Amino acid sequence: MTVSSVERRRFRARGVVQGVGFRPFVHRLASAHRLGGFVLNDGEGVVIEAEGPGAELDAFAVDLVDAAPGLAHVDSLVAEVVAPCGEREFGIRASDGAAVAAAAAIPPDVATCDDCLRELFDPGDRRFRYPFLNCTQCGPRLTIVESVPYDRARTTMASFELCADCRREYEDPSNRRFHAEPVACPACGPQLSMPLADAVGVLRDGGILAVKGIGGYHLACDAENEGAVARLRARKHREEKPFALMSGDPAALCLVEPEERELLRSPARPIVLLRRLWGARVADSVAPGSPWLGVMLPYTPLHHLLWHDLGRPFVLTSGNLSDEPIAFDDHEARRRLAGVADAFLGNDRRIHRRCEDSVVRRGVVLRRSRGYAPSPLPLPVETPVPLVAAGAELKSTFCVARGGEAFLSAHLGDLDSEPSYRAFRNDLRLYLEMLAAEPAAIACDLHPEYLSTKWAHEQGLPLVEVQHHHAHAAACLAEHGEEGPALALVFDGTGYGTDGTLWGGELLRTDLASFERLAWLEPAPLPGGEAAVREPWRVAAMHLERAGLPVPWPEWEKVRAGLTVNAPLSSGMGRLFDAAAAVLGVRDRVSYEGQAAIELEQLAGFVEAEPWTWRFGGTTALVARVADELASGRPRAEIAAAFHETIAASAAAETYALADGCDTVVLSGGSFQNRRLAASTRSRLEAYGFRVLEHRLVPPNDGGVSYGQTAVAARRLACA
């Protein structure tokens, strides 16, 4: 090789290129191409300087993208020619902490890989049964990183000094732990706060165990022990909302389709909603009356050990009281969970950011959190300034955006208490620090009583106010990379409208910048305001009285007297489902959001039924039809099925009637978590010739609102 044939190029890789084994990969790749130079992390991603023959550099550049590690995602690779310096060896240099941290992306926490799992159960391995083993392809990331560039010194592993054996692995290019920043072993890494055998004994004896995981504390108990599960419900103040399960053998509990198996085994390891098998050995109190179970595979070494040693499924639910954020600080967890847990299985690895478990159902993410956050979502329109979207009140998330990327936070819970509001502010601060972002604008909901809206108004920054259902529609458009125009059916429980009433059953014509409300459900009073959400019979009674039909609830006489005092108008689809559920005797009071609608969907099941004749909008007429069908003796399941089909058919027909040449329809809002409603509406729209967009990457519920606010704000700011 002559001197004249040698070139040197500086590459900058941006994207998810830190914490995913990218530097070791570059080192091996450069060695394979016989190149000299170096690779290092900085605040924007990865910097590579490589020197050698031009043809090898060309091939090297292609392989940097095409052969990148599975967890990596190279969004851009820019090269420039620099002067050769005669470097023949290739090395990994210390990260450039002086660089401005402006673009480096931190990957999500990743489930234990198969290689580490083999070590965990290999009696001959020095990490045999070590609860914190990991490598470049698995383990904690988001929850331990304090700042970028991503190096051990900037994580909560900094206090654990590598032993000689771990140091050798860390520095050996041929080892899969080469520059694995959280690397540890029993000699030098984190330790459990109590013997694992004692913790398993607590579960076997019917106790409740607080378990410190990757992103916070969970509460665990034996899923087969009815008494244990009932005690957990009582102590956690969670009356009926289903608990999640952890099991290494979901097929023993549920019907698992191939797509669901892939979701279960994906690196994100989410909770997957599965149809339970008849006779599955699970306590009734795990998911009272539900044909579905939320199941996840073990995703950390500690979880694998618990499953292995206990030998049966166990409940693993968020370490909190109902509707509070998950506890992640050790002292806070012991204080908040002292009256719930019988024992604490903690450890001395600090969690920097809380992160709940994600929840998915085949085809859609219902809660985007661990395993997905903080992977950036694309924006169809780049924001000209960094911005924060404050989100909604229920299923709270926030979103931080810069350029063409939106960083949707992990699930925070319901933002209606001081602990939740404090978690919102603290977690947002940590995200802004991680992204080195200084927001220049804030996007928020119109609802004046949302704590997120109040926070936005207190910041003293330019505000972009986004109507709730416009944000829902924009979120779905944005995740498909589209700006509109489109029609949007947005069905949910409540969203503050531009007219001051509560919306929730809309047909919009929309793009990212604006919307027009074309059709909506008939606004009806909510007797008692929020009380009507908790007691669906109130809404049913109001509709029945309006229709001149008998009201079977004796409490109605007292409640109706207050209609002139506290009865805000609502056109929410969720309230229409509530009313139908109450009339059919499914549920007249609820203990968690959406319970009546969920159980109405379960009653309908797969029963075939034709839709009734109904013009979209007339809620009282539809509730009256439900009551008439019930009085005629028709089976309740058939009525529930016909109710679903009627809404789907009428919504599709109304959309077709008002389309005016638009051929794309968006389905969004929490009501479209109802599989029957979504599937029937989609198929009927497609029969009319529409192209239908549904959520896949972000939740259709309020967990996706902040992303939609971001997309709207980016478009409006770009046009300003």
PDB file of C-alpha atoms in Angstrom, residues 277-387:
ATOM      1  CA  LEU A 277     -57.363 -20.517  28.529  1.00  0.00           C
ATOM      2  CA  TRP A 278     -60.295 -22.116  30.228  1.00  0.00           C
ATOM      3  CA  GLY A 279     -59.089 -23.730  33.437  1.00  0.00           C
ATOM      4  CA  ALA A 280     -55.820 -21.764  33.597  1.00  0.00           C
ATOM      5  CA  ARG A 281     -54.392 -21.928  37.110  1.00  0.00           C
ATOM      6  CA  VAL A 282     -54.738 -18.269  37.988  1.00  0.00           C
ATOM      7  CA  ALA A 283     -56.584 -16.811  40.961  1.00  0.00           C
ATOM      8  CA  ASP A 284     -59.920 -15.221  40.064  1.00  0.00           C
ATOM      9  CA  SER A 285     -58.842 -11.932  41.634  1.00  0.00           C
ATOM     10  CA  VAL A 286     -55.990 -11.477  39.144  1.00  0.00           C
ATOM     11  CA  ALA A 287     -58.387 -10.307  36.400  1.00  0.00           C
ATOM     12  CA  PRO A 288     -61.939 -10.491  37.796  1.00  0.00           C
ATOM     13  CA  GLY A 289     -64.452 -11.510  35.155  1.00  0.00           C
ATOM     14  CA  SER A 290     -62.091 -10.851  32.250  1.00  0.00           C
ATOM     15  CA  PRO A 291     -61.304 -13.291  29.419  1.00  0.00           C
ATOM     16  CA  TRP A 292     -57.924 -11.543  29.031  1.00  0.00           C
ATOM     17  CA  LEU A 293     -54.697 -11.768  30.988  1.00  0.00           C
ATOM     18  CA  GLY A 294     -51.799  -9.319  30.771  1.00  0.00           C
ATOM     19  CA  VAL A 295     -48.709 -11.525  30.672  1.00  0.00           C
ATOM     20  CA  MET A 296     -45.007 -10.731  30.344  1.00  0.00           C
ATOM     21  CA  LEU A 297     -41.952 -12.917  30.161  1.00  0.00           C
ATOM     22  CA  PRO A 298     -39.116 -12.397  32.663  1.00  0.00           C
ATOM     23  CA  TYR A 299     -36.972  -9.565  31.318  1.00  0.00           C
ATOM     24  CA  THR A 300     -34.155  -9.168  33.857  1.00  0.00           C
ATOM     25  CA  PRO A 301     -31.865 -11.807  35.374  1.00  0.00           C
ATOM     26  CA  LEU A 302     -33.596 -11.275  38.717  1.00  0.00           C
ATOM     27  CA  HIS A 303     -37.007 -11.989  37.181  1.00  0.00           C
ATOM     28  CA  HIS A 304     -35.681 -15.132  35.518  1.00  0.00           C
ATOM     29  CA  LEU A 305     -34.377 -16.347  38.870  1.00  0.00           C
ATOM     30  CA  LEU A 306     -37.670 -15.603  40.631  1.00  0.00           C
ATOM     31  CA  TRP A 307     -39.634 -17.470  37.958  1.00  0.00           C
ATOM     32  CA  HIS A 308     -37.195 -20.382  37.964  1.00  0.00           C
ATOM     33  CA  ASP A 309     -37.146 -20.768  41.746  1.00  0.00           C
ATOM     34  CA  LEU A 310     -40.862 -20.184  42.381  1.00  0.00           C
ATOM     35  CA  GLY A 311     -41.922 -22.418  39.509  1.00  0.00           C
ATOM     36  CA  ARG A 312     -45.273 -20.759  38.852  1.00  0.00           C
ATOM     37  CA  PRO A 313     -46.637 -17.439  37.587  1.00  0.00           C
ATOM     38  CA  PHE A 314     -46.669 -14.453  39.884  1.00  0.00           C
ATOM     39  CA  VAL A 315     -48.444 -11.123  39.865  1.00  0.00           C
ATOM     40  CA  LEU A 316     -46.062  -8.276  39.062  1.00  0.00           C
ATOM     41  CA  THR A 317     -47.811  -4.930  39.303  1.00  0.00           C
ATOM     42  CA  SER A 318     -46.563  -1.377  39.716  1.00  0.00           C
ATOM     43  CA  GLY A 319     -45.181  -0.521  43.127  1.00  0.00           C
ATOM     44  CA  ASN A 320     -47.663   2.174  44.085  1.00  0.00           C
ATOM     45  CA  LEU A 321     -51.088   2.783  45.477  1.00  0.00           C
ATOM     46  CA  SER A 322     -53.767   3.042  42.813  1.00  0.00           C
ATOM     47  CA  ASP A 323     -53.284   5.965  40.397  1.00  0.00           C
ATOM     48  CA  GLU A 324     -49.957   7.057  41.923  1.00  0.00           C
ATOM     49  CA  PRO A 325     -46.685   7.003  39.950  1.00  0.00           C
ATOM     50  CA  ILE A 326     -44.456   3.962  40.356  1.00  0.00           C
ATOM     51  CA  ALA A 327     -41.976   4.223  43.252  1.00  0.00           C
ATOM     52  CA  PHE A 328     -38.337   4.081  42.188  1.00  0.00           C
ATOM     53  CA  ASP A 329     -36.311   5.763  44.937  1.00  0.00           C
ATOM     54  CA  ASP A 330     -35.390   3.270  47.670  1.00  0.00           C
ATOM     55  CA  HIS A 331     -36.357   5.428  50.657  1.00  0.00           C
ATOM     56  CA  GLU A 332     -39.546   6.633  48.998  1.00  0.00           C
ATOM     57  CA  ALA A 333     -40.496   3.065  48.070  1.00  0.00           C
ATOM     58  CA  ARG A 334     -40.124   1.833  51.633  1.00  0.00           C
ATOM     59  CA  ARG A 335     -42.202   4.738  52.891  1.00  0.00           C
ATOM     60  CA  ARG A 336     -44.980   4.486  50.302  1.00  0.00           C
ATOM     61  CA  LEU A 337     -45.176   0.690  50.193  1.00  0.00           C
ATOM     62  CA  ALA A 338     -44.667  -0.027  53.886  1.00  0.00           C
ATOM     63  CA  GLY A 339     -48.333  -0.840  54.381  1.00  0.00           C
ATOM     64  CA  VAL A 340     -48.536  -2.981  51.259  1.00  0.00           C
ATOM     65  CA  ALA A 341     -45.440  -5.187  51.073  1.00  0.00           C
ATOM     66  CA  ASP A 342     -44.484  -7.832  53.625  1.00  0.00           C
ATOM     67  CA  ALA A 343     -40.832  -7.757  52.498  1.00  0.00           C
ATOM     68  CA  PHE A 344     -38.566  -5.752  50.193  1.00  0.00           C
ATOM     69  CA  LEU A 345     -36.242  -7.308  47.636  1.00  0.00           C
ATOM     70  CA  GLY A 346     -34.116  -4.274  46.835  1.00  0.00           C
ATOM     71  CA  ASN A 347     -30.593  -3.714  45.564  1.00  0.00           C
ATOM     72  CA  ASP A 348     -27.906  -1.037  45.658  1.00  0.00           C
ATOM     73  CA  ARG A 349     -28.037  -0.022  41.978  1.00  0.00           C
ATOM     74  CA  ARG A 350     -29.702   3.372  41.889  1.00  0.00           C
ATOM     75  CA  ILE A 351     -32.476   4.062  39.363  1.00  0.00           C
ATOM     76  CA  HIS A 352     -32.061   7.470  37.729  1.00  0.00           C
ATOM     77  CA  ARG A 353     -35.360   7.547  35.791  1.00  0.00           C
ATOM     78  CA  ARG A 354     -38.553   5.692  36.605  1.00  0.00           C
ATOM     79  CA  CYS A 355     -40.053   3.596  33.809  1.00  0.00           C
ATOM     80  CA  GLU A 356     -43.264   1.550  33.958  1.00  0.00           C
ATOM     81  CA  ASP A 357     -43.848  -1.664  32.007  1.00  0.00           C
ATOM     82  CA  SER A 358     -45.269  -1.282  28.506  1.00  0.00           C
ATOM     83  CA  VAL A 359     -48.622  -2.826  27.560  1.00  0.00           C
ATOM     84  CA  VAL A 360     -49.425  -4.015  24.051  1.00  0.00           C
ATOM     85  CA  ARG A 361     -52.142  -5.936  22.321  1.00  0.00           C
ATOM     86  CA  ARG A 362     -51.594  -7.522  18.960  1.00  0.00           C
ATOM     87  CA  GLY A 363     -51.215  -4.662  16.507  1.00  0.00           C
ATOM     88  CA  VAL A 364     -51.261  -1.718  18.930  1.00  0.00           C
ATOM     89  CA  VAL A 365     -49.281  -0.256  21.832  1.00  0.00           C
ATOM     90  CA  LEU A 366     -51.606   0.606  24.710  1.00  0.00           C
ATOM     91  CA  ARG A 367     -48.911   1.928  27.059  1.00  0.00           C
ATOM     92  CA  ARG A 368     -45.558   2.940  25.579  1.00  0.00           C
ATOM     93  CA  SER A 369     -42.934   2.754  28.280  1.00  0.00           C
ATOM     94  CA  ARG A 370     -40.125   0.317  29.168  1.00  0.00           C
ATOM     95  CA  GLY A 371     -38.482  -1.174  26.109  1.00  0.00           C
ATOM     96  CA  TYR A 372     -39.820   1.567  23.820  1.00  0.00           C
ATOM     97  CA  ALA A 373     -39.097   4.883  25.550  1.00  0.00           C
ATOM     98  CA  PRO A 374     -37.119   6.988  24.855  1.00  0.00           C
ATOM     99  CA  SER A 375     -36.619   5.818  21.251  1.00  0.00           C
ATOM    100  CA  PRO A 376     -37.438   8.890  19.149  1.00  0.00           C
ATOM    101  CA  LEU A 377     -40.533   9.061  17.004  1.00  0.00           C
ATOM    102  CA  PRO A 378     -40.349  10.901  13.673  1.00  0.00           C
ATOM    103  CA  LEU A 379     -42.146  14.158  13.040  1.00  0.00           C
ATOM    104  CA  PRO A 380     -43.540  14.845   9.557  1.00  0.00           C
ATOM    105  CA  VAL A 381     -42.569  18.498  10.008  1.00  0.00           C
ATOM    106  CA  GLU A 382     -39.403  19.515  11.837  1.00  0.00           C
ATOM    107  CA  THR A 383     -39.909  21.856  14.749  1.00  0.00           C
ATOM    108  CA  PRO A 384     -37.962  25.087  14.227  1.00  0.00           C
ATOM    109  CA  VAL A 385     -37.302  25.407  17.971  1.00  0.00           C
ATOM    110  CA  PRO A 386     -37.047  22.859  20.788  1.00  0.00           C
ATOM    111  CA  LEU A 387     -40.450  22.346  22.366  1.00  0.00           C
TER     112      LEU A 387
END
